[in-house]
Amino acid sequence: MNLGIKGKTAIVTGGSRGVGKAISYALAEAGVDIALTYQGNKDQAEDVVKEICHFGGKAIAIQVDLANTNEANQLVDRVVQQFGKVDILVNNAGVWPKSYVKEMSLTEWEKTLNVNLTSVFLTSRDFVNHCLEREKRGKIVNITSQAAFHGSTTGHAHYAASKSGLIGFAISLAREHAKDGINVNNLALGIVETDMVKEALEKNQAYYVDRIPLGRVAKPKEIAEIACFLVSEKANYITGATLDATGGMLMR
Ligand code: NDP
């Protein structure tokens, strides 16, 4: 299928590993120039860039700590300086720290909300203004979780709250800018084979897999293909939606 996104430019936050890395590859294969971000894993981020350049794509890696609102605020400008424009924003970076509410510090709560939700507000605001200035259409996809709807069962209430926040935020932003041709959607994941859940899966694989009706954990690549579709010209009529790619963990 021709996704119609060749020549577009995308920001993929958290593109050094896991789901973001797979999305960066998939978009680059569709002909999109990629600005992927990382926080600490410079070598891994640069390997992704090298791989994309190796198959003829164009990519850069940008270090940004999305827990820091000043840094998050500068991201879109930094990419515009390098590529001249941004057409697609994939808000993928996230953290999944473990703490039950009775022991949770305000610092832990704030860091999780900053990375998973506040940074999405800041990058989306700048991206929308960039699209409006250029009078061009744009696509935003946020990576959320089944936990946004089910809540957490294993000590991640701050994470679940941040991911629920993305739902209300995306619907509101989608309504504000539908007429400007800016589509805003979420992709809700269940359990994907990445570093984020590696330890939890090693310790308690049966507990997690038993909750997935399809009976298996997702591969990052299959999630990336869905994300690619959502930011493509084939999804122009989808906005304000949350697409569930959870192997059936989330059925609504
Ligand atoms: P990983 O832990 O594998 O990768 C996280 C990515 O986010 C890395 O690129 C990391 O950069 C980046 N990152 C982490 N903290 C920051 C920060 N403070 N500032 C900037 N970047 C940061 O995660 P996944 O690929 O598994 O998760 C991707 C998204 O999918 C997340 O939003 C997650 O919540 C969501 N999700 C994942 C599920 C799963 O089962 N894996 C299930 C449901 C949702 P660096 O490499 O430099 O550390």
PDB file of C-alpha atoms and ligand atoms in Angstrom:
ATOM      1  CA  MET A   1       0.000   0.000   0.000  1.00  0.00           C
ATOM      2  CA  ASN A   2       1.327   3.440  -0.877  1.00  0.00           C
ATOM      3  CA  LEU A   3       0.955   5.417   2.331  1.00  0.00           C
ATOM      4  CA  GLY A   4       1.450   8.738   0.547  1.00  0.00           C
ATOM      5  CA  ILE A   5       3.978  10.060   3.062  1.00  0.00           C
ATOM      6  CA  LYS A   6       7.179  10.008   1.002  1.00  0.00           C
ATOM      7  CA  GLY A   7       9.051  13.286   1.514  1.00  0.00           C
ATOM      8  CA  LYS A   8       7.352  14.109   4.812  1.00  0.00           C
ATOM      9  CA  THR A   9       9.329  14.830   7.974  1.00  0.00           C
ATOM     10  CA  ALA A  10       8.532  13.161  11.310  1.00  0.00           C
ATOM     11  CA  ILE A  11       9.575  13.575  14.903  1.00  0.00           C
ATOM     12  CA  VAL A  12       9.546  10.259  16.773  1.00  0.00           C
ATOM     13  CA  THR A  13      10.214  10.733  20.471  1.00  0.00           C
ATOM     14  CA  GLY A  14      11.970   7.826  22.133  1.00  0.00           C
ATOM     15  CA  GLY A  15      13.258   6.480  18.828  1.00  0.00           C
ATOM     16  CA  SER A  16      16.397   4.921  20.266  1.00  0.00           C
ATOM     17  CA  ARG A  17      14.725   1.731  21.468  1.00  0.00           C
ATOM     18  CA  GLY A  18      11.608  -0.416  21.454  1.00  0.00           C
ATOM     19  CA  VAL A  19       8.437   0.817  19.813  1.00  0.00           C
ATOM     20  CA  GLY A  20       9.908   4.205  18.816  1.00  0.00           C
ATOM     21  CA  LYS A  21      12.848   2.574  17.075  1.00  0.00           C
ATOM     22  CA  ALA A  22      10.486   0.323  15.091  1.00  0.00           C
ATOM     23  CA  ILE A  23       8.287   3.304  14.179  1.00  0.00           C
ATOM     24  CA  SER A  24      11.378   5.236  13.029  1.00  0.00           C
ATOM     25  CA  TYR A  25      12.396   2.368  10.740  1.00  0.00           C
ATOM     26  CA  ALA A  26       8.900   1.863   9.365  1.00  0.00           C
ATOM     27  CA  LEU A  27       8.397   5.554   8.593  1.00  0.00           C
ATOM     28  CA  ALA A  28      11.858   5.821   7.039  1.00  0.00           C
ATOM     29  CA  GLU A  29      11.054   2.827   4.829  1.00  0.00           C
ATOM     30  CA  ALA A  30       7.962   4.732   3.664  1.00  0.00           C
ATOM     31  CA  GLY A  31      10.228   7.619   2.606  1.00  0.00           C
ATOM     32  CA  VAL A  32       9.851   9.884   5.641  1.00  0.00           C
ATOM     33  CA  ASP A  33      12.798  11.914   7.000  1.00  0.00           C
ATOM     34  CA  ILE A  34      13.168  11.108  10.690  1.00  0.00           C
ATOM     35  CA  ALA A  35      14.191  13.190  13.713  1.00  0.00           C
ATOM     36  CA  LEU A  36      14.276  10.638  16.498  1.00  0.00           C
ATOM     37  CA  THR A  37      14.902  11.577  20.087  1.00  0.00           C
ATOM     38  CA  TYR A  38      16.615   9.831  22.966  1.00  0.00           C
ATOM     39  CA  GLN A  39      17.377  10.731  26.524  1.00  0.00           C
ATOM     40  CA  GLY A  40      20.519   8.795  27.502  1.00  0.00           C
ATOM     41  CA  ASN A  41      21.141   6.028  24.971  1.00  0.00           C
ATOM     42  CA  LYS A  42      23.175   7.988  22.428  1.00  0.00           C
ATOM     43  CA  ASP A  43      24.883   4.945  20.921  1.00  0.00           C
ATOM     44  CA  GLN A  44      21.600   3.129  20.327  1.00  0.00           C
ATOM     45  CA  ALA A  45      20.022   6.257  18.833  1.00  0.00           C
ATOM     46  CA  GLU A  46      22.998   6.737  16.506  1.00  0.00           C
ATOM     47  CA  ASP A  47      22.809   3.088  15.448  1.00  0.00           C
ATOM     48  CA  VAL A  48      19.177   3.624  14.395  1.00  0.00           C
ATOM     49  CA  VAL A  49      20.222   6.708  12.411  1.00  0.00           C
ATOM     50  CA  LYS A  50      23.077   4.787  10.740  1.00  0.00           C
ATOM     51  CA  GLU A  51      20.774   1.922   9.810  1.00  0.00           C
ATOM     52  CA  ILE A  52      18.225   4.303   8.257  1.00  0.00           C
ATOM     53  CA  CYS A  53      20.949   6.141   6.308  1.00  0.00           C
ATOM     54  CA  HIS A  54      22.368   2.759   5.230  1.00  0.00           C
ATOM     55  CA  PHE A  55      19.154   1.879   3.384  1.00  0.00           C
ATOM     56  CA  GLY A  56      19.011   5.332   1.781  1.00  0.00           C
ATOM     57  CA  GLY A  57      16.813   7.167   4.276  1.00  0.00           C
ATOM     58  CA  LYS A  58      17.474  10.412   6.110  1.00  0.00           C
ATOM     59  CA  ALA A  59      17.572  10.609   9.907  1.00  0.00           C
ATOM     60  CA  ILE A  60      19.032  12.555  12.799  1.00  0.00           C
ATOM     61  CA  ALA A  61      19.132  11.832  16.528  1.00  0.00           C
ATOM     62  CA  ILE A  62      18.376  14.549  19.058  1.00  0.00           C
ATOM     63  CA  GLN A  63      19.096  14.315  22.764  1.00  0.00           C
ATOM     64  CA  VAL A  64      16.272  15.677  24.883  1.00  0.00           C
ATOM     65  CA  ASP A  65      15.113  15.010  28.416  1.00  0.00           C
ATOM     66  CA  LEU A  66      11.350  15.186  28.139  1.00  0.00           C
ATOM     67  CA  ALA A  67      11.054  15.328  31.923  1.00  0.00           C
ATOM     68  CA  ASN A  68      12.485  18.839  31.554  1.00  0.00           C
ATOM     69  CA  THR A  69       9.781  21.184  30.277  1.00  0.00           C
ATOM     70  CA  ASN A  70      12.307  23.676  28.844  1.00  0.00           C
ATOM     71  CA  GLU A  71      13.928  20.971  26.753  1.00  0.00           C
ATOM     72  CA  ALA A  72      10.583  19.558  25.614  1.00  0.00           C
ATOM     73  CA  ASN A  73       9.546  23.062  24.625  1.00  0.00           C
ATOM     74  CA  GLN A  74      12.505  23.448  22.253  1.00  0.00           C
ATOM     75  CA  LEU A  75      12.169  20.154  20.414  1.00  0.00           C
ATOM     76  CA  VAL A  76       9.984  21.174  17.466  1.00  0.00           C
ATOM     77  CA  ASP A  77      12.106  24.305  16.842  1.00  0.00           C
ATOM     78  CA  ARG A  78      15.289  22.242  16.893  1.00  0.00           C
ATOM     79  CA  VAL A  79      13.902  19.873  14.275  1.00  0.00           C
ATOM     80  CA  VAL A  80      12.588  22.731  12.119  1.00  0.00           C
ATOM     81  CA  GLN A  81      16.087  24.256  12.215  1.00  0.00           C
ATOM     82  CA  GLN A  82      17.551  20.999  10.885  1.00  0.00           C
ATOM     83  CA  PHE A  83      14.892  19.857   8.397  1.00  0.00           C
ATOM     84  CA  GLY A  84      12.992  23.082   7.637  1.00  0.00           C
ATOM     85  CA  LYS A  85       9.620  21.542   8.508  1.00  0.00           C
ATOM     86  CA  VAL A  86       7.756  18.877  10.450  1.00  0.00           C
ATOM     87  CA  ASP A  87       4.649  17.097   9.101  1.00  0.00           C
ATOM     88  CA  ILE A  88       4.231  14.224  11.563  1.00  0.00           C
ATOM     89  CA  LEU A  89       4.643  14.059  15.334  1.00  0.00           C
ATOM     90  CA  VAL A  90       4.791  10.690  17.079  1.00  0.00           C
ATOM     91  CA  ASN A  91       4.718  11.162  20.848  1.00  0.00           C
ATOM     92  CA  ASN A  92       6.076   7.778  21.821  1.00  0.00           C
ATOM     93  CA  ALA A  93       8.677   8.274  24.579  1.00  0.00           C
ATOM     94  CA  GLY A  94       7.484   7.099  27.949  1.00  0.00           C
ATOM     95  CA  VAL A  95       8.478   5.827  31.356  1.00  0.00           C
ATOM     96  CA  TRP A  96       6.822   3.096  33.432  1.00  0.00           C
ATOM     97  CA  PRO A  97       8.188   3.370  36.955  1.00  0.00           C
ATOM     98  CA  LYS A  98       6.775   1.146  39.670  1.00  0.00           C
ATOM     99  CA  SER A  99       5.398   2.490  42.923  1.00  0.00           C
ATOM    100  CA  TYR A 100       2.165   1.932  44.808  1.00  0.00           C
ATOM    101  CA  VAL A 101       0.300   5.154  45.609  1.00  0.00           C
ATOM    102  CA  LYS A 102       0.764   4.853  49.372  1.00  0.00           C
ATOM    103  CA  GLU A 103       4.557   5.023  48.871  1.00  0.00           C
ATOM    104  CA  MET A 104       4.709   7.267  45.806  1.00  0.00           C
ATOM    105  CA  SER A 105       6.683  10.505  46.106  1.00  0.00           C
ATOM    106  CA  LEU A 106       5.534  13.715  44.482  1.00  0.00           C
ATOM    107  CA  THR A 107       8.819  13.729  42.530  1.00  0.00           C
ATOM    108  CA  GLU A 108       8.060  10.318  41.014  1.00  0.00           C
ATOM    109  CA  TRP A 109       4.523  11.413  40.155  1.00  0.00           C
ATOM    110  CA  GLU A 110       5.732  14.648  38.538  1.00  0.00           C
ATOM    111  CA  LYS A 111       8.491  12.992  36.515  1.00  0.00           C
ATOM    112  CA  THR A 112       6.083  10.413  35.099  1.00  0.00           C
ATOM    113  CA  LEU A 113       3.484  13.044  34.243  1.00  0.00           C
ATOM    114  CA  ASN A 114       6.138  15.322  32.709  1.00  0.00           C
ATOM    115  CA  VAL A 115       7.569  12.683  30.389  1.00  0.00           C
ATOM    116  CA  ASN A 116       4.338  10.894  29.482  1.00  0.00           C
ATOM    117  CA  LEU A 117       1.859  13.776  29.343  1.00  0.00           C
ATOM    118  CA  THR A 118       3.223  17.329  29.788  1.00  0.00           C
ATOM    119  CA  SER A 119       5.870  16.848  27.092  1.00  0.00           C
ATOM    120  CA  VAL A 120       3.089  15.715  24.745  1.00  0.00           C
ATOM    121  CA  PHE A 121       1.214  18.958  25.410  1.00  0.00           C
ATOM    122  CA  LEU A 122       4.365  21.016  24.758  1.00  0.00           C
ATOM    123  CA  THR A 123       5.457  19.268  21.554  1.00  0.00           C
ATOM    124  CA  SER A 124       1.871  19.151  20.239  1.00  0.00           C
ATOM    125  CA  ARG A 125       1.342  22.860  20.910  1.00  0.00           C
ATOM    126  CA  ASP A 126       4.521  23.761  19.026  1.00  0.00           C
ATOM    127  CA  PHE A 127       3.745  21.331  16.217  1.00  0.00           C
ATOM    128  CA  VAL A 128       0.212  22.698  15.766  1.00  0.00           C
ATOM    129  CA  ASN A 129       1.525  26.277  15.637  1.00  0.00           C
ATOM    130  CA  HIS A 130       4.138  25.196  13.098  1.00  0.00           C
ATOM    131  CA  CYS A 131       1.428  23.621  10.874  1.00  0.00           C
ATOM    132  CA  LEU A 132      -0.763  26.727  11.200  1.00  0.00           C
ATOM    133  CA  GLU A 133       2.108  29.046  10.257  1.00  0.00           C
ATOM    134  CA  ARG A 134       2.874  26.934   7.187  1.00  0.00           C
ATOM    135  CA  GLU A 135      -0.831  26.472   6.388  1.00  0.00           C
ATOM    136  CA  LYS A 136      -0.123  22.756   6.047  1.00  0.00           C
ATOM    137  CA  ARG A 137      -1.896  19.687   7.309  1.00  0.00           C
ATOM    138  CA  GLY A 138      -0.311  17.609  10.082  1.00  0.00           C
ATOM    139  CA  LYS A 139      -0.616  14.302  11.904  1.00  0.00           C
ATOM    140  CA  ILE A 140      -0.089  13.600  15.588  1.00  0.00           C
ATOM    141  CA  VAL A 141      -0.111  10.133  17.131  1.00  0.00           C
ATOM    142  CA  ASN A 142       0.378   9.572  20.844  1.00  0.00           C
ATOM    143  CA  ILE A 143       1.283   6.165  22.203  1.00  0.00           C
ATOM    144  CA  THR A 144      -1.004   5.351  25.079  1.00  0.00           C
ATOM    145  CA  SER A 145      -1.825   2.127  26.906  1.00  0.00           C
ATOM    146  CA  GLN A 146      -4.674  -0.176  27.826  1.00  0.00           C
ATOM    147  CA  ALA A 147      -3.879   1.060  31.359  1.00  0.00           C
ATOM    148  CA  ALA A 148      -5.506   4.371  30.384  1.00  0.00           C
ATOM    149  CA  PHE A 149      -8.836   2.516  30.475  1.00  0.00           C
ATOM    150  CA  HIS A 150      -8.208  -0.346  32.906  1.00  0.00           C
ATOM    151  CA  GLY A 151      -5.936   1.421  35.381  1.00  0.00           C
ATOM    152  CA  SER A 152      -2.832  -0.245  36.701  1.00  0.00           C
ATOM    153  CA  THR A 153      -2.870  -3.537  38.570  1.00  0.00           C
ATOM    154  CA  THR A 154       0.803  -3.636  39.515  1.00  0.00           C
ATOM    155  CA  GLY A 155       1.840  -0.269  40.991  1.00  0.00           C
ATOM    156  CA  HIS A 156       1.745   2.165  38.097  1.00  0.00           C
ATOM    157  CA  ALA A 157      -1.075   4.581  38.975  1.00  0.00           C
ATOM    158  CA  HIS A 158       0.998   7.601  37.867  1.00  0.00           C
ATOM    159  CA  TYR A 159       1.623   5.894  34.518  1.00  0.00           C
ATOM    160  CA  ALA A 160      -2.069   5.011  34.092  1.00  0.00           C
ATOM    161  CA  ALA A 161      -3.079   8.582  34.955  1.00  0.00           C
ATOM    162  CA  SER A 162      -0.636   9.994  32.394  1.00  0.00           C
ATOM    163  CA  LYS A 163      -1.889   7.636  29.702  1.00  0.00           C
ATOM    164  CA  SER A 164      -5.559   8.465  30.488  1.00  0.00           C
ATOM    165  CA  GLY A 165      -4.609  12.129  30.219  1.00  0.00           C
ATOM    166  CA  LEU A 166      -3.494  11.541  26.635  1.00  0.00           C
ATOM    167  CA  ILE A 167      -6.983  10.369  25.695  1.00  0.00           C
ATOM    168  CA  GLY A 168      -8.768  13.547  26.822  1.00  0.00           C
ATOM    169  CA  PHE A 169      -5.975  15.739  25.513  1.00  0.00           C
ATOM    170  CA  ALA A 170      -6.006  14.164  22.042  1.00  0.00           C
ATOM    171  CA  ILE A 171      -9.781  14.362  21.681  1.00  0.00           C
ATOM    172  CA  SER A 172      -9.729  18.039  22.684  1.00  0.00           C
ATOM    173  CA  LEU A 173      -6.842  18.914  20.376  1.00  0.00           C
ATOM    174  CA  ALA A 174      -8.452  16.948  17.535  1.00  0.00           C
ATOM    175  CA  ARG A 175     -11.629  18.995  17.958  1.00  0.00           C
ATOM    176  CA  GLU A 176      -9.699  22.290  18.103  1.00  0.00           C
ATOM    177  CA  HIS A 177      -7.839  21.630  14.847  1.00  0.00           C
ATOM    178  CA  ALA A 178      -9.947  19.280  12.719  1.00  0.00           C
ATOM    179  CA  LYS A 179     -10.803  22.156  10.388  1.00  0.00           C
ATOM    180  CA  ASP A 180      -7.107  22.981   9.987  1.00  0.00           C
ATOM    181  CA  GLY A 181      -6.409  19.489   8.675  1.00  0.00           C
ATOM    182  CA  ILE A 182      -4.482  18.443  11.780  1.00  0.00           C
ATOM    183  CA  ASN A 183      -5.419  14.918  12.816  1.00  0.00           C
ATOM    184  CA  VAL A 184      -4.738  13.842  16.391  1.00  0.00           C
ATOM    185  CA  ASN A 185      -5.041  10.198  17.398  1.00  0.00           C
ATOM    186  CA  ASN A 186      -3.838   7.752  20.002  1.00  0.00           C
ATOM    187  CA  LEU A 187      -2.571   4.228  19.638  1.00  0.00           C
ATOM    188  CA  ALA A 188      -3.254   2.135  22.752  1.00  0.00           C
ATOM    189  CA  LEU A 189      -0.849  -0.740  23.355  1.00  0.00           C
ATOM    190  CA  GLY A 190      -1.156  -3.807  25.532  1.00  0.00           C
ATOM    191  CA  ILE A 191       2.189  -5.512  26.088  1.00  0.00           C
ATOM    192  CA  VAL A 192       5.016  -5.136  23.598  1.00  0.00           C
ATOM    193  CA  GLU A 193       8.375  -6.923  23.677  1.00  0.00           C
ATOM    194  CA  THR A 194      10.662  -4.028  24.674  1.00  0.00           C
ATOM    195  CA  ASP A 195      13.050  -3.031  27.465  1.00  0.00           C
ATOM    196  CA  MET A 196      10.175  -1.327  29.288  1.00  0.00           C
ATOM    197  CA  VAL A 197       8.485  -4.586  30.236  1.00  0.00           C
ATOM    198  CA  LYS A 198      11.451  -6.987  29.957  1.00  0.00           C
ATOM    199  CA  GLU A 199      11.979  -7.421  33.685  1.00  0.00           C
ATOM    200  CA  ALA A 200       8.257  -7.712  34.469  1.00  0.00           C
ATOM    201  CA  LEU A 201       7.862 -10.366  31.769  1.00  0.00           C
ATOM    202  CA  GLU A 202      10.906 -12.292  32.961  1.00  0.00           C
ATOM    203  CA  LYS A 203       9.543 -12.350  36.504  1.00  0.00           C
ATOM    204  CA  ASN A 204       5.902 -13.047  35.746  1.00  0.00           C
ATOM    205  CA  GLN A 205       5.339 -13.939  32.103  1.00  0.00           C
ATOM    206  CA  ALA A 206       2.242 -16.084  32.725  1.00  0.00           C
ATOM    207  CA  TYR A 207       0.445 -13.313  34.644  1.00  0.00           C
ATOM    208  CA  TYR A 208       0.835 -10.893  31.737  1.00  0.00           C
ATOM    209  CA  VAL A 209       0.315 -13.266  28.826  1.00  0.00           C
ATOM    210  CA  ASP A 210      -2.831 -14.757  30.411  1.00  0.00           C
ATOM    211  CA  ARG A 211      -4.403 -11.291  30.158  1.00  0.00           C
ATOM    212  CA  ILE A 212      -3.894 -11.155  26.375  1.00  0.00           C
ATOM    213  CA  PRO A 213      -6.683 -12.940  24.473  1.00  0.00           C
ATOM    214  CA  LEU A 214      -4.409 -13.406  21.431  1.00  0.00           C
ATOM    215  CA  GLY A 215      -2.056 -15.246  23.789  1.00  0.00           C
ATOM    216  CA  ARG A 216       1.175 -13.476  22.927  1.00  0.00           C
ATOM    217  CA  VAL A 217       3.100 -10.274  23.481  1.00  0.00           C
ATOM    218  CA  ALA A 218       3.300  -7.886  20.476  1.00  0.00           C
ATOM    219  CA  LYS A 219       6.445  -7.316  18.433  1.00  0.00           C
ATOM    220  CA  PRO A 220       7.469  -3.643  18.045  1.00  0.00           C
ATOM    221  CA  LYS A 221       7.364  -4.000  14.238  1.00  0.00           C
ATOM    222  CA  GLU A 222       3.668  -4.882  14.131  1.00  0.00           C
ATOM    223  CA  ILE A 223       2.868  -1.857  16.301  1.00  0.00           C
ATOM    224  CA  ALA A 224       5.027   0.340  14.041  1.00  0.00           C
ATOM    225  CA  GLU A 225       3.045  -0.646  10.966  1.00  0.00           C
ATOM    226  CA  ILE A 226      -0.194   0.460  12.631  1.00  0.00           C
ATOM    227  CA  ALA A 227       1.393   3.755  13.719  1.00  0.00           C
ATOM    228  CA  CYS A 228       2.579   4.318  10.139  1.00  0.00           C
ATOM    229  CA  PHE A 229      -0.946   3.846   8.857  1.00  0.00           C
ATOM    230  CA  LEU A 230      -2.319   6.310  11.437  1.00  0.00           C
ATOM    231  CA  VAL A 231       0.040   9.094  10.327  1.00  0.00           C
ATOM    232  CA  SER A 232      -0.428   8.304   6.639  1.00  0.00           C
ATOM    233  CA  GLU A 233      -2.666   9.812   3.983  1.00  0.00           C
ATOM    234  CA  LYS A 234      -4.780   6.645   4.252  1.00  0.00           C
ATOM    235  CA  ALA A 235      -5.967   7.755   7.689  1.00  0.00           C
ATOM    236  CA  ASN A 236      -7.083  11.265   6.741  1.00  0.00           C
ATOM    237  CA  TYR A 237     -10.633  10.543   7.939  1.00  0.00           C
ATOM    238  CA  ILE A 238      -9.548   9.384  11.417  1.00  0.00           C
ATOM    239  CA  THR A 239      -9.219  12.000  14.123  1.00  0.00           C
ATOM    240  CA  GLY A 240      -9.828  12.084  17.869  1.00  0.00           C
ATOM    241  CA  ALA A 241      -9.671   8.285  17.920  1.00  0.00           C
ATOM    242  CA  THR A 242      -7.823   5.765  20.031  1.00  0.00           C
ATOM    243  CA  LEU A 243      -6.931   2.675  18.060  1.00  0.00           C
ATOM    244  CA  ASP A 244      -6.449  -0.375  20.281  1.00  0.00           C
ATOM    245  CA  ALA A 245      -3.545  -2.651  19.339  1.00  0.00           C
ATOM    246  CA  THR A 246      -3.585  -4.736  22.485  1.00  0.00           C
ATOM    247  CA  GLY A 247      -4.098  -8.309  21.326  1.00  0.00           C
ATOM    248  CA  GLY A 248      -7.558  -7.992  22.854  1.00  0.00           C
ATOM    249  CA  MET A 249      -6.445  -6.886  26.340  1.00  0.00           C
ATOM    250  CA  LEU A 250      -8.608  -3.859  25.744  1.00  0.00           C
ATOM    251  CA  MET A 251     -11.975  -4.527  24.109  1.00  0.00           C
ATOM    252  CA  ARG A 252     -14.405  -1.611  24.125  1.00  0.00           C
TER     253      ARG A 252
HETATM  254  P1  NDP B   1      11.308   1.622  26.047  1.00  0.00           P
HETATM  255  O1  NDP B   1      11.555   1.694  27.510  1.00  0.00           O
HETATM  256  O2  NDP B   1      11.806   0.452  25.284  1.00  0.00           O
HETATM  257  O3  NDP B   1      11.907   2.956  25.363  1.00  0.00           O
HETATM  258  C1  NDP B   1      11.592   4.184  25.928  1.00  0.00           C
HETATM  259  C2  NDP B   1      12.045   5.289  25.011  1.00  0.00           C
HETATM  260  O4  NDP B   1      11.688   6.543  25.623  1.00  0.00           O
HETATM  261  C3  NDP B   1      13.544   5.328  24.814  1.00  0.00           C
HETATM  262  O5  NDP B   1      13.829   5.772  23.515  1.00  0.00           O
HETATM  263  C4  NDP B   1      14.010   6.337  25.848  1.00  0.00           C
HETATM  264  O6  NDP B   1      15.238   6.992  25.501  1.00  0.00           O
HETATM  265  C5  NDP B   1      12.851   7.328  25.793  1.00  0.00           C
HETATM  266  N1  NDP B   1      12.770   8.083  27.061  1.00  0.00           N
HETATM  267  C6  NDP B   1      12.597   7.595  28.321  1.00  0.00           C
HETATM  268  N2  NDP B   1      12.609   8.597  29.210  1.00  0.00           N
HETATM  269  C7  NDP B   1      12.806   9.740  28.518  1.00  0.00           C
HETATM  270  C8  NDP B   1      12.955  11.103  28.883  1.00  0.00           C
HETATM  271  N3  NDP B   1      12.922  11.516  30.158  1.00  0.00           N
HETATM  272  N4  NDP B   1      13.156  12.007  27.909  1.00  0.00           N
HETATM  273  C9  NDP B   1      13.229  11.610  26.618  1.00  0.00           C
HETATM  274  N5  NDP B   1      13.094  10.350  26.206  1.00  0.00           N
HETATM  275  C10 NDP B   1      12.903   9.418  27.147  1.00  0.00           C
HETATM  276  O7  NDP B   1       9.736   1.816  25.878  1.00  0.00           O
HETATM  277  P2  NDP B   1       8.689   1.169  24.834  1.00  0.00           P
HETATM  278  O8  NDP B   1       9.248   1.210  23.483  1.00  0.00           O
HETATM  279  O9  NDP B   1       8.202  -0.085  25.397  1.00  0.00           O
HETATM  280  O10 NDP B   1       7.492   2.215  24.986  1.00  0.00           O
HETATM  281  C11 NDP B   1       7.136   3.146  23.976  1.00  0.00           C
HETATM  282  C12 NDP B   1       5.770   3.717  24.321  1.00  0.00           C
HETATM  283  O11 NDP B   1       4.809   2.669  24.333  1.00  0.00           O
HETATM  284  C13 NDP B   1       5.714   4.362  25.702  1.00  0.00           C
HETATM  285  O12 NDP B   1       4.930   5.535  25.652  1.00  0.00           O
HETATM  286  C14 NDP B   1       5.030   3.321  26.550  1.00  0.00           C
HETATM  287  O13 NDP B   1       4.355   3.868  27.645  1.00  0.00           O
HETATM  288  C15 NDP B   1       4.064   2.729  25.542  1.00  0.00           C
HETATM  289  N6  NDP B   1       3.617   1.390  25.895  1.00  0.00           N
HETATM  290  C16 NDP B   1       4.515   0.351  25.933  1.00  0.00           C
HETATM  291  C17 NDP B   1       4.067  -0.900  26.297  1.00  0.00           C
HETATM  292  C18 NDP B   1       4.979  -2.077  26.341  1.00  0.00           C
HETATM  293  O14 NDP B   1       4.515  -3.172  26.726  1.00  0.00           O
HETATM  294  N7  NDP B   1       6.242  -1.967  25.958  1.00  0.00           N
HETATM  295  C19 NDP B   1       2.664  -1.126  26.656  1.00  0.00           C
HETATM  296  C20 NDP B   1       1.825   0.027  26.572  1.00  0.00           C
HETATM  297  C21 NDP B   1       2.301   1.240  26.192  1.00  0.00           C
HETATM  298  P3  NDP B   1      16.660   6.327  25.923  1.00  0.00           P
HETATM  299  O15 NDP B   1      16.843   5.101  25.062  1.00  0.00           O
HETATM  300  O16 NDP B   1      17.675   7.363  25.642  1.00  0.00           O
HETATM  301  O17 NDP B   1      16.548   5.977  27.381  1.00  0.00           O
END
